[in-house]
mmCIF file of C-alpha atoms (C1' of nucleotides) in Angstrom:
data_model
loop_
_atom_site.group_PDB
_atom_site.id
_atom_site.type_symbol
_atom_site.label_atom_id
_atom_site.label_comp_id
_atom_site.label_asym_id
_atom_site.label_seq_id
_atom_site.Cartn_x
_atom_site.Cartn_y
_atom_site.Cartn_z
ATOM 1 C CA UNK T 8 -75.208 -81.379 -10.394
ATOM 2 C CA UNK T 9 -74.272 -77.462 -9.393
ATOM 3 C CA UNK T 10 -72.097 -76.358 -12.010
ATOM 4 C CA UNK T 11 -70.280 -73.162 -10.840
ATOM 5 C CA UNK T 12 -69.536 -70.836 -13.513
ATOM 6 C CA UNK T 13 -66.201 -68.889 -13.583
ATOM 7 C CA UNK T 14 -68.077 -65.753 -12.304
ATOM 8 C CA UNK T 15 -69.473 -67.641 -9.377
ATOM 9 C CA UNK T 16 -66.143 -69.242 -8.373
ATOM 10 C CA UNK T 17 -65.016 -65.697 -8.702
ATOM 11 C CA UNK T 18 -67.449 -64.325 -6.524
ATOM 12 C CA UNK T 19 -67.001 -67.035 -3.957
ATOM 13 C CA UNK T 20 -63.226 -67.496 -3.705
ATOM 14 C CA UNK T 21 -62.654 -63.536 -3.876
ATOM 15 C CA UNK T 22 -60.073 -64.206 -6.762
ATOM 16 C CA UNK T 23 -61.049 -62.127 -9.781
ATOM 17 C CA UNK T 24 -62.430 -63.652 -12.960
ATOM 18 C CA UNK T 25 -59.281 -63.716 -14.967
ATOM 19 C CA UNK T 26 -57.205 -64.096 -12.498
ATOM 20 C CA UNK T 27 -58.487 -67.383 -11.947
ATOM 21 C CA UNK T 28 -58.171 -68.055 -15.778
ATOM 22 C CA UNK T 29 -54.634 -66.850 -15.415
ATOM 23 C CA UNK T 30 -53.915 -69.745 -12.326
ATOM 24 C CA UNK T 31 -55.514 -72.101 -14.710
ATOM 25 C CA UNK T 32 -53.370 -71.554 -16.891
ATOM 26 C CA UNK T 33 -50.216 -71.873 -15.134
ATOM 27 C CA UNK T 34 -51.332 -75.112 -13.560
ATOM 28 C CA UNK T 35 -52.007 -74.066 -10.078
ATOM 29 C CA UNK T 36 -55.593 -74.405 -10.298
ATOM 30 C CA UNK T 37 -56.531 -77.904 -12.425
ATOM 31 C CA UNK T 38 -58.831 -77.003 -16.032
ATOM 32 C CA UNK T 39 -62.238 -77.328 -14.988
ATOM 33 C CA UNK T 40 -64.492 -79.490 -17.104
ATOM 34 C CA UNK T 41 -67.008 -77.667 -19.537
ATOM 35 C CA UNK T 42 -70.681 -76.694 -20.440
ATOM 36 C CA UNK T 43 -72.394 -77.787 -23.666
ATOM 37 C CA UNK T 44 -70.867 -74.297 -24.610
ATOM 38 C CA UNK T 45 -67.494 -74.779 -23.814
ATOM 39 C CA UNK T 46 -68.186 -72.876 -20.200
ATOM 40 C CA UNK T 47 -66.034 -73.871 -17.372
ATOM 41 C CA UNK T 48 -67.591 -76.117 -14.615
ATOM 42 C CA UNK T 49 -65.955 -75.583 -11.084
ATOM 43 C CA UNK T 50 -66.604 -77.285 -8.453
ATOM 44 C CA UNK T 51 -66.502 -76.587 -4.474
ATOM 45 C CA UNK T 52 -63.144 -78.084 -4.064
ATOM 46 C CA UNK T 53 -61.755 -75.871 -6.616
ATOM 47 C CA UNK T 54 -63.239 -72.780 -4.740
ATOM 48 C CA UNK T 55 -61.518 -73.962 -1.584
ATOM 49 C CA UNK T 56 -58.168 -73.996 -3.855
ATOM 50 C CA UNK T 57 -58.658 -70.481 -5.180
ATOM 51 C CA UNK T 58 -59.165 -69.477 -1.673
ATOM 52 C CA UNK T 59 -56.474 -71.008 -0.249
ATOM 53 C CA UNK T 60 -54.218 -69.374 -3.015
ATOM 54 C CA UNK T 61 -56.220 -65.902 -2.633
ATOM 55 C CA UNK T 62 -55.492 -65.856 1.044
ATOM 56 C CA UNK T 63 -51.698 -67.007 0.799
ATOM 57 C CA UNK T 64 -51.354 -64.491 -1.929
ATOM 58 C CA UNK T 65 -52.419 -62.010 0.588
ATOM 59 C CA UNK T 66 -49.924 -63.257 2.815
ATOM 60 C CA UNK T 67 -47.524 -62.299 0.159
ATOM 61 C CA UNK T 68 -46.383 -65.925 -0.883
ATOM 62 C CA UNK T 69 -44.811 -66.146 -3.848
ATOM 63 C CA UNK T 70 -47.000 -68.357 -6.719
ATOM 64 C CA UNK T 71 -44.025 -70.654 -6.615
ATOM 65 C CA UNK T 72 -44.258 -70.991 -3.012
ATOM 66 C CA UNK T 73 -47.772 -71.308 -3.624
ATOM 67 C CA UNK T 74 -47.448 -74.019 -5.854
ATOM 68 C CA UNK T 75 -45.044 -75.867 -3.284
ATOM 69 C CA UNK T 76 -47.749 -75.900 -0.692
ATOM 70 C CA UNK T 77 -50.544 -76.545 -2.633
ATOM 71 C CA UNK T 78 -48.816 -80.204 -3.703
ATOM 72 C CA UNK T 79 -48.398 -80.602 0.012
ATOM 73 C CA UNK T 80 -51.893 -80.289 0.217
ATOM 74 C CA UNK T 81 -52.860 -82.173 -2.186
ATOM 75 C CA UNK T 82 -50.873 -84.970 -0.276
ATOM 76 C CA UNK T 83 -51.781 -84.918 3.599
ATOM 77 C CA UNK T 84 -49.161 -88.240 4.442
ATOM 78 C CA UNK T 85 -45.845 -86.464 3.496
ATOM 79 C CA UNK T 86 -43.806 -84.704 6.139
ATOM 80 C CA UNK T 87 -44.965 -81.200 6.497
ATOM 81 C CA UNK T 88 -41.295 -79.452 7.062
ATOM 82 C CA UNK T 89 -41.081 -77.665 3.745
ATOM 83 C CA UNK T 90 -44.090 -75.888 4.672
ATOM 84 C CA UNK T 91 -43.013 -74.944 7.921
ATOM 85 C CA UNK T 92 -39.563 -74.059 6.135
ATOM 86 C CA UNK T 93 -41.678 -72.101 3.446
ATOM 87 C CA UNK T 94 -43.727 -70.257 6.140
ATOM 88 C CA UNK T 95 -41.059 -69.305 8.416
ATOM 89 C CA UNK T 96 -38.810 -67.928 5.219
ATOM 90 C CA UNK T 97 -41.912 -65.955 4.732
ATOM 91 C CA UNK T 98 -41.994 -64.906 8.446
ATOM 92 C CA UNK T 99 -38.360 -63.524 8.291
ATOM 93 C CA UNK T 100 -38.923 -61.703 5.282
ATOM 94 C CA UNK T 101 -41.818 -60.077 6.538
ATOM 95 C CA UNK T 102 -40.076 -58.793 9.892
ATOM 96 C CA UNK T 103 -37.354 -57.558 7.809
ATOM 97 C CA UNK T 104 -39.674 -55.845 5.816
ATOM 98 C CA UNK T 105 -41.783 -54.046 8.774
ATOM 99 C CA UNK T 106 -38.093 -52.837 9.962
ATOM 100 C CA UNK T 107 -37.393 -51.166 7.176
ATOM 101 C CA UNK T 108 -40.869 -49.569 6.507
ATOM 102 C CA UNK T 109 -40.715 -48.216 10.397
ATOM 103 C CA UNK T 110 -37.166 -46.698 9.090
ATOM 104 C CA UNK T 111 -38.815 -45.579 6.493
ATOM 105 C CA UNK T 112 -41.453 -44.016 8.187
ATOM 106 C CA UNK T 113 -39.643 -42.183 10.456
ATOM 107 C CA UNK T 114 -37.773 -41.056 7.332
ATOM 108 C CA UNK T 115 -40.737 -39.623 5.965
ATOM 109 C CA UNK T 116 -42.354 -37.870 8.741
ATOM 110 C CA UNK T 117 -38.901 -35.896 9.614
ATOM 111 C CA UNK T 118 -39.717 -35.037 5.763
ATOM 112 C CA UNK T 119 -43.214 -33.548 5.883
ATOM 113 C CA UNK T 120 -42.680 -32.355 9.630
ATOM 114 C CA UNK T 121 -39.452 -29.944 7.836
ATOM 115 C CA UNK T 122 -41.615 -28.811 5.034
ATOM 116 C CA UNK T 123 -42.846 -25.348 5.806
ATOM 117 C CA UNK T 124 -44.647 -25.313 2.925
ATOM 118 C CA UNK T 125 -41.693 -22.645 1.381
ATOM 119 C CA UNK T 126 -39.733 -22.386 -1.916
ATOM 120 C CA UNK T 127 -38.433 -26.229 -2.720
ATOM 121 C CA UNK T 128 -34.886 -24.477 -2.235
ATOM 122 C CA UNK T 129 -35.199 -24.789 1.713
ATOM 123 C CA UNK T 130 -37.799 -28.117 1.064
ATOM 124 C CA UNK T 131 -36.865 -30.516 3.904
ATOM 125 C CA UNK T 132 -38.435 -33.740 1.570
ATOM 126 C CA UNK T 133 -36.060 -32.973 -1.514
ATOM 127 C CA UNK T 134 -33.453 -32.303 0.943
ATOM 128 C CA UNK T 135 -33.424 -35.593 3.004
ATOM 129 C CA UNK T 136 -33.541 -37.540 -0.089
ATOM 130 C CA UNK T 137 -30.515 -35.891 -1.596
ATOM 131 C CA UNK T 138 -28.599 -35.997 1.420
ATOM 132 C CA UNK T 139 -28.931 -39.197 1.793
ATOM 133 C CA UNK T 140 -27.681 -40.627 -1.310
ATOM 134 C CA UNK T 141 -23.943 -41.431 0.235
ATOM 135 C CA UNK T 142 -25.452 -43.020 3.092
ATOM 136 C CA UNK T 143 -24.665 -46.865 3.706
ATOM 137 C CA UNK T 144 -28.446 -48.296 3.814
ATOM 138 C CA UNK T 145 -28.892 -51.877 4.350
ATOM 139 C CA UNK T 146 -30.652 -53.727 1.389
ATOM 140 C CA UNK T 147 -33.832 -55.713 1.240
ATOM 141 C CA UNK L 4 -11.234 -33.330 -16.466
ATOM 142 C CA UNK L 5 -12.338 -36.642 -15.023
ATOM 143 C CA UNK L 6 -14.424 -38.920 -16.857
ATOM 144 C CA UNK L 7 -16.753 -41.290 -14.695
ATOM 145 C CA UNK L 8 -17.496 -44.639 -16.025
ATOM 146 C CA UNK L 9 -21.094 -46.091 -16.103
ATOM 147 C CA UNK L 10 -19.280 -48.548 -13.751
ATOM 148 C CA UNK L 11 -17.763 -46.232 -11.079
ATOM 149 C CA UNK L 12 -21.193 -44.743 -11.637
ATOM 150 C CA UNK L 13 -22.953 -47.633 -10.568
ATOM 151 C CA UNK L 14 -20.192 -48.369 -7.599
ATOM 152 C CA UNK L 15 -20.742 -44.668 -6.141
ATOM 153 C CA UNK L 16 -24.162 -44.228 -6.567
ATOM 154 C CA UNK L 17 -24.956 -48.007 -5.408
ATOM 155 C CA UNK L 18 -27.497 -48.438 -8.541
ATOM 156 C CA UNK L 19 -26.600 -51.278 -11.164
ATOM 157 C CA UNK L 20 -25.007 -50.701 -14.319
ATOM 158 C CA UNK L 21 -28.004 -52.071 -16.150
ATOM 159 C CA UNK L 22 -30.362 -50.119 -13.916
ATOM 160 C CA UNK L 23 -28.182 -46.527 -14.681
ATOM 161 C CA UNK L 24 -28.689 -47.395 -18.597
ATOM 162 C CA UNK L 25 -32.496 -48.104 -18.152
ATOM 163 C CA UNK L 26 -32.966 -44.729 -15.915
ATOM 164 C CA UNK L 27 -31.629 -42.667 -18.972
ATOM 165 C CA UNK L 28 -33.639 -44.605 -21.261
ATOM 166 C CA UNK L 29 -36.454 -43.757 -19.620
ATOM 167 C CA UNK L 30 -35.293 -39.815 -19.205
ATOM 168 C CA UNK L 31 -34.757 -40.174 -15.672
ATOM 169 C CA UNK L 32 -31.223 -39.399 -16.089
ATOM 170 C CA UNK L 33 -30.143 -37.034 -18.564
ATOM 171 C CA UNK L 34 -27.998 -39.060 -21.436
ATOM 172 C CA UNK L 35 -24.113 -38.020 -20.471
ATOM 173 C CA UNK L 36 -21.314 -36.923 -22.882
ATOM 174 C CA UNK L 37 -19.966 -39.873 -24.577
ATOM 175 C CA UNK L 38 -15.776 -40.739 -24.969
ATOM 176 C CA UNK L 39 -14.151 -40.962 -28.547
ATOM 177 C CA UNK L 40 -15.414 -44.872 -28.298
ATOM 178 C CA UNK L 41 -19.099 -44.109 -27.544
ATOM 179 C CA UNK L 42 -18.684 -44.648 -24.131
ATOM 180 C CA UNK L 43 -20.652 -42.798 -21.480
ATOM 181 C CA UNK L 44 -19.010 -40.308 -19.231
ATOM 182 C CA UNK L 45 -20.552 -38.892 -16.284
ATOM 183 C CA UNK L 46 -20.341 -35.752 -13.679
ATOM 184 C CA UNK L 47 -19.985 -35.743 -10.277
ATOM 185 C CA UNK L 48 -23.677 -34.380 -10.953
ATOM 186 C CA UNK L 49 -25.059 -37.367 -12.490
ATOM 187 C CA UNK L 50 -23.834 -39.310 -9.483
ATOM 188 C CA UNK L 51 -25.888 -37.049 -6.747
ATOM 189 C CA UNK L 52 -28.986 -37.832 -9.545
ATOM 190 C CA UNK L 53 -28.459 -41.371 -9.549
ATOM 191 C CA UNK L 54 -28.061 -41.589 -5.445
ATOM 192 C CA UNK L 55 -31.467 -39.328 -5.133
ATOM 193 C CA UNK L 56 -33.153 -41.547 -7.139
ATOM 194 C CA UNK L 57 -31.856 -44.818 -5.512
ATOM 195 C CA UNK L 58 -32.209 -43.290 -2.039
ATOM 196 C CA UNK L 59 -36.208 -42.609 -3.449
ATOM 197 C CA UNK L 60 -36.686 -46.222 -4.690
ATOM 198 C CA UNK L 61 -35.585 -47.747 -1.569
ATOM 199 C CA UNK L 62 -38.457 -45.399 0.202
ATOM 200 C CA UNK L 63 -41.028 -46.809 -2.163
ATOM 201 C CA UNK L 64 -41.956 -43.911 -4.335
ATOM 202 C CA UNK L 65 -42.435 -44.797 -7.677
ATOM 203 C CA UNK L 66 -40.693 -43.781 -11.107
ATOM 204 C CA UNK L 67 -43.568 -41.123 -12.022
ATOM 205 C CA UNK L 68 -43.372 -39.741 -8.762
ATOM 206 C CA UNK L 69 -39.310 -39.456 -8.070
ATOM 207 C CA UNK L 70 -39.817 -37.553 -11.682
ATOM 208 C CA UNK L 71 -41.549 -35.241 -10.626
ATOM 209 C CA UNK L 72 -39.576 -34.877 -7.401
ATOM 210 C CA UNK L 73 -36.454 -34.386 -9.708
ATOM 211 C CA UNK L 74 -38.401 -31.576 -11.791
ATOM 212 C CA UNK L 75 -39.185 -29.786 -8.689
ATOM 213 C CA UNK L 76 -35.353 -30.521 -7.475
ATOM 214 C CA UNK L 77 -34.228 -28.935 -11.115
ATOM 215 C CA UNK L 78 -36.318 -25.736 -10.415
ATOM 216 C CA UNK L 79 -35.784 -24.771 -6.660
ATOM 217 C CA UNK L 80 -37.568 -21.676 -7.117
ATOM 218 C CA UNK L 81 -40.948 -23.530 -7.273
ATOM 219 C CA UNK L 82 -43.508 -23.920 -4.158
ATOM 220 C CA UNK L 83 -42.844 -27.023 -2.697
ATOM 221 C CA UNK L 84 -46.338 -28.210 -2.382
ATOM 222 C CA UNK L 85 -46.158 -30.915 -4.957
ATOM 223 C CA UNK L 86 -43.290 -32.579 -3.202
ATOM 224 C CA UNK L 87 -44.722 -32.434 0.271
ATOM 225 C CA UNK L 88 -48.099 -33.693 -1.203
ATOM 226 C CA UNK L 89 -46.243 -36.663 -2.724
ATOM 227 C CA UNK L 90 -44.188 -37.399 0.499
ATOM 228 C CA UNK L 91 -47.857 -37.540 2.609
ATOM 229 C CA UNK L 92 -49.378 -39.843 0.583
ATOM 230 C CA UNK L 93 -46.397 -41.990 0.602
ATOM 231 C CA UNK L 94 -46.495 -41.889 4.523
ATOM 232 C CA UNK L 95 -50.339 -42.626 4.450
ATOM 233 C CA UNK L 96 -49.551 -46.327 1.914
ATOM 234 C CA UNK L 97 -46.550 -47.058 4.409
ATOM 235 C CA UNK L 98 -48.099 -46.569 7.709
ATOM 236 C CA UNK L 99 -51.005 -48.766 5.848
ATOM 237 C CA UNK L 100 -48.821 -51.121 5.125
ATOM 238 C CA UNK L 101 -46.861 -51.615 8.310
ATOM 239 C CA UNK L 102 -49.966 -52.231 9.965
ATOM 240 C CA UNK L 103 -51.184 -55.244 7.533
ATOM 241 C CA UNK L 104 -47.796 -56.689 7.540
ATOM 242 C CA UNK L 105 -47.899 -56.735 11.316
ATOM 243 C CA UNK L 106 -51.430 -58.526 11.265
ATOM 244 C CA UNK L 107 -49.787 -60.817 8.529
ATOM 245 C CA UNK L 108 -46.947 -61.313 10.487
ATOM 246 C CA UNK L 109 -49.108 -62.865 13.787
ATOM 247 C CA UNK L 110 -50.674 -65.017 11.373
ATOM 248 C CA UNK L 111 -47.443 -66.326 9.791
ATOM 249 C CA UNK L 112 -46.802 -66.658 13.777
ATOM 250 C CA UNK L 113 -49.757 -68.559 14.643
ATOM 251 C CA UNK L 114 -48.938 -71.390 11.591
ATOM 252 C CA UNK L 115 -44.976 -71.666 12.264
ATOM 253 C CA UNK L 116 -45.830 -71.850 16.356
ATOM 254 C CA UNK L 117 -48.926 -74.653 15.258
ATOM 255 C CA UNK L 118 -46.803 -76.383 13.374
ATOM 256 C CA UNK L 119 -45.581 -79.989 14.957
ATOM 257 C CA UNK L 120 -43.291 -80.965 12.456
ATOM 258 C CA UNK L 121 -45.414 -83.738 11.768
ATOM 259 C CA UNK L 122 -47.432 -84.752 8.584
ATOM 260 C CA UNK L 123 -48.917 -82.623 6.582
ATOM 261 C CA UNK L 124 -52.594 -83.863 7.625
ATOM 262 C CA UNK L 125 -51.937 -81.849 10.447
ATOM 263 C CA UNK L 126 -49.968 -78.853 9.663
ATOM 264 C CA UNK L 127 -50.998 -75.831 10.812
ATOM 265 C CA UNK L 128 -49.945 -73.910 8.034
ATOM 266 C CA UNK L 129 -51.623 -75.735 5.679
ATOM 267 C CA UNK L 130 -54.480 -75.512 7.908
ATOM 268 C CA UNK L 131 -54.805 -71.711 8.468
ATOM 269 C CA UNK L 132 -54.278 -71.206 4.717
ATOM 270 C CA UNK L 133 -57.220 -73.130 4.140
ATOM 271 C CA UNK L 134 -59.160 -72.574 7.333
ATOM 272 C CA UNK L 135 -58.808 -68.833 6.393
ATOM 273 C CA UNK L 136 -60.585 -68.839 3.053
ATOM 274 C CA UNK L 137 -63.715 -67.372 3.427
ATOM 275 C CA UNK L 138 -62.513 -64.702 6.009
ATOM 276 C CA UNK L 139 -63.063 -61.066 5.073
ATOM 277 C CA UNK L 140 -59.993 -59.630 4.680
ATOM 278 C CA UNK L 141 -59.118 -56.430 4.412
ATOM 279 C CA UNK L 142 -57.605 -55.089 0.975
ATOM 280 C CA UNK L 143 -54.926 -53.293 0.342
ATOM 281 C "C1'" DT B 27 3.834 -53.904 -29.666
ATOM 282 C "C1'" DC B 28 0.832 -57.390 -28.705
ATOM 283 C "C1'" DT B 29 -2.259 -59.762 -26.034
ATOM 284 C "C1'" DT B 30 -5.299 -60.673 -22.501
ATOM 285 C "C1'" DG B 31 -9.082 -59.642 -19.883
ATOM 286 C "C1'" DT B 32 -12.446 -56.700 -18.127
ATOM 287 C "C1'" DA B 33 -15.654 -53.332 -18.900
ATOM 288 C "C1'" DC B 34 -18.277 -51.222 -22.157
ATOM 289 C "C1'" DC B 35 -21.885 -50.833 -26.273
ATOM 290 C "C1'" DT B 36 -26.861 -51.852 -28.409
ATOM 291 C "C1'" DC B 37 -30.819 -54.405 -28.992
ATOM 292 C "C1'" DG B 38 -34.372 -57.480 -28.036
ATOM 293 C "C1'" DA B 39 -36.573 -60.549 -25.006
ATOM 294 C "C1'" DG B 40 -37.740 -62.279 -20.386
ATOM 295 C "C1'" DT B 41 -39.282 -61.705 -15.482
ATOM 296 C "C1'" DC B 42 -43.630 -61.617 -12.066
ATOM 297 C "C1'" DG B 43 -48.421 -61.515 -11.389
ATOM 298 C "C1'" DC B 44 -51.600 -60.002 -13.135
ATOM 299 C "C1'" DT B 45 -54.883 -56.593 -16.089
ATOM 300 C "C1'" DA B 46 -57.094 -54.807 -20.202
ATOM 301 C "C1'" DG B 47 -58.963 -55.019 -24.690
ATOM 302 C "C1'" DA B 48 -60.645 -56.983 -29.107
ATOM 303 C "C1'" DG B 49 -63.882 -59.725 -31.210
ATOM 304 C "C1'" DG B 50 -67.000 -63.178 -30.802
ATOM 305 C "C1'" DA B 51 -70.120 -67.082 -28.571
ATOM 306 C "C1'" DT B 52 -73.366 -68.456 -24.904
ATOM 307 C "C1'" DG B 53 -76.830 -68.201 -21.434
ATOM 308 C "C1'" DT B 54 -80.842 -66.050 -19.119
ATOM 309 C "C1'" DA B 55 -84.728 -62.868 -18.053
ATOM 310 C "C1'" DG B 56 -88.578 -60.442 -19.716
ATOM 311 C "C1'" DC W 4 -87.390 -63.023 -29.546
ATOM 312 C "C1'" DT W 5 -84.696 -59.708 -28.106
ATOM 313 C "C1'" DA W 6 -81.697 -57.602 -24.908
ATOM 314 C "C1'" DC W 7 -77.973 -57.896 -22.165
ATOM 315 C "C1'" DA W 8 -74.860 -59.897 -18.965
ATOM 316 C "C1'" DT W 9 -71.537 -63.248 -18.914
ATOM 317 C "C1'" DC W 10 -68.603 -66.247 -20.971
ATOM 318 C "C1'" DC W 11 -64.769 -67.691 -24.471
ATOM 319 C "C1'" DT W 12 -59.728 -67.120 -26.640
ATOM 320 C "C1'" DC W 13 -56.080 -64.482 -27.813
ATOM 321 C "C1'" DT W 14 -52.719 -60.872 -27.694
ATOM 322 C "C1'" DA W 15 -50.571 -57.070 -25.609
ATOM 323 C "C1'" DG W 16 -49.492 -54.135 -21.779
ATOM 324 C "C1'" DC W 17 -48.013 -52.729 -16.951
ATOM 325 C "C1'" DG W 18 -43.747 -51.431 -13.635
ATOM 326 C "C1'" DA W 19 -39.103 -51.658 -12.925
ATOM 327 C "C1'" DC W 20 -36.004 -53.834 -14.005
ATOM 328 C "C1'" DT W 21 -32.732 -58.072 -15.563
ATOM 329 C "C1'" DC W 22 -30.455 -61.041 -18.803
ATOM 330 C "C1'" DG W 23 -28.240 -62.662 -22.947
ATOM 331 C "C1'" DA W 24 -26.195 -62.344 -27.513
ATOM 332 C "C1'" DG W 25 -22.938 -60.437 -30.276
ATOM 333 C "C1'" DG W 26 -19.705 -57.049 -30.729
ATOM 334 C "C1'" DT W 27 -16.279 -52.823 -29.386
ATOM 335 C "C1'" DA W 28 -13.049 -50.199 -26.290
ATOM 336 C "C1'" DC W 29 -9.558 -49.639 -23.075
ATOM 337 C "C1'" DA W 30 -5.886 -50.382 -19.345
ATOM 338 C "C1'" DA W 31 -2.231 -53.367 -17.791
ATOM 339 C "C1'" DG W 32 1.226 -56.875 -18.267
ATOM 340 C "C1'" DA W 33 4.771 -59.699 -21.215
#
DNA sequence: TCTTGTACCTCGAGTCGCTAGAGGATGTAG
DNA sequence: CTACATCCTCTAGCGACTCGAGGTACAAGA
């Protein structure tokens, strides 16, 4: 028997040590047994789960989102449309997002291209953002 | 003389009602003159404030650092280093983070395009999530 | 004038997804 | 046998709000 200890898993799954307490103890990740010691006992499927959550969190799924899929998972014969439906949510919200970061951008670069580095009175970054306080932006 | 509301505040300035009272708890706003019934009544000032720091959130920066853009703002007479400085590094996190959420968003593709609407056995989002795990990722 | 209804007030707690610290037990290498 | 890293639980904190309870103020209509 290879008991993995929390550290290990850690190490492994790239999720950090109480972090994976913390997913424990919401439930997305199922309590491990224990040592003698009272030491949790992971085993290799529960690195693949951290992993899988580590690498959706990166993809900026939300845990409930997270949760969603992982049941899907854990049950291979139903229909797989809410994860498509979960994914492609995520898709759209990510394309919004890189639109409004290139706005931003630009934004920003009009800002420190202005700045000659003067008084803040003539400061192109402080002026931008004040003049722009009327303006109609679109929200996330 | 014309007395603003926290509402019409809100409504002009586009930032919640809630939101305006937190921002002056925090000293972000300075706390108004109050009406014989304790109610708060604003300038045309406090408006421009609110907007600037609304206008700020939407690019990103933080609390710490839109204070210390309105300290600069309050003081036009200083150099304007601090608030270039702040806009560069702001410019460095959202070019980073375009590109990752342009990598993220081929991935995203690559599962929603995979995906056959079929059962979950053989979903590709599923799949990549998992498939994905021990891939060395870049961090943010 | 009275009443209705909306907007306002304060205060404390909740949200999300962790992260940090206290204070102590366990496991391992030399 | 002694260090010392790693583990345990528990509570509290972070940023930036957001919500709800319980109560007060104000403008408009009957």
């Amino acid at each position: 028997m290879k008991k993995i200890t929390i550290g290990e898993a850690a190490r492994r799954s790239g999720v950090k040590v109480p972090t994976v307490r913390y997913y424990e103890s919401i439930g997305l990740l199922p309590a491990p047994s224990r040592s003698e010691g009272n030491q949790r006992a992971f085993e290799p499927a529960d690195i693949s789960r951290l992993a899988f959550i580590r690498h959706a969190r990166e993809l900026g799924f939300e845990i409930e989102a997270i949760r969603t899929l992982l049941t899907l998972q854990d049950d291979p014969h139903q229909p797989c449309a809410s994860a498509d439906a979960i994914a492609k949510a995520r898709l759209v919200e990510v394309e919004q997002r890189i639109r409004s970061l290139m706005a931003l951008k630009a934004e920003l670069e009009t800002m420190v291209e202005g700045c000659g580095h003067g008084r803040v009175g003539q400061c192109r970054v402080i002026e931008v953002l004040a003049d722009h306080g009327q303006c109609t932006h679109s929200h996330h």
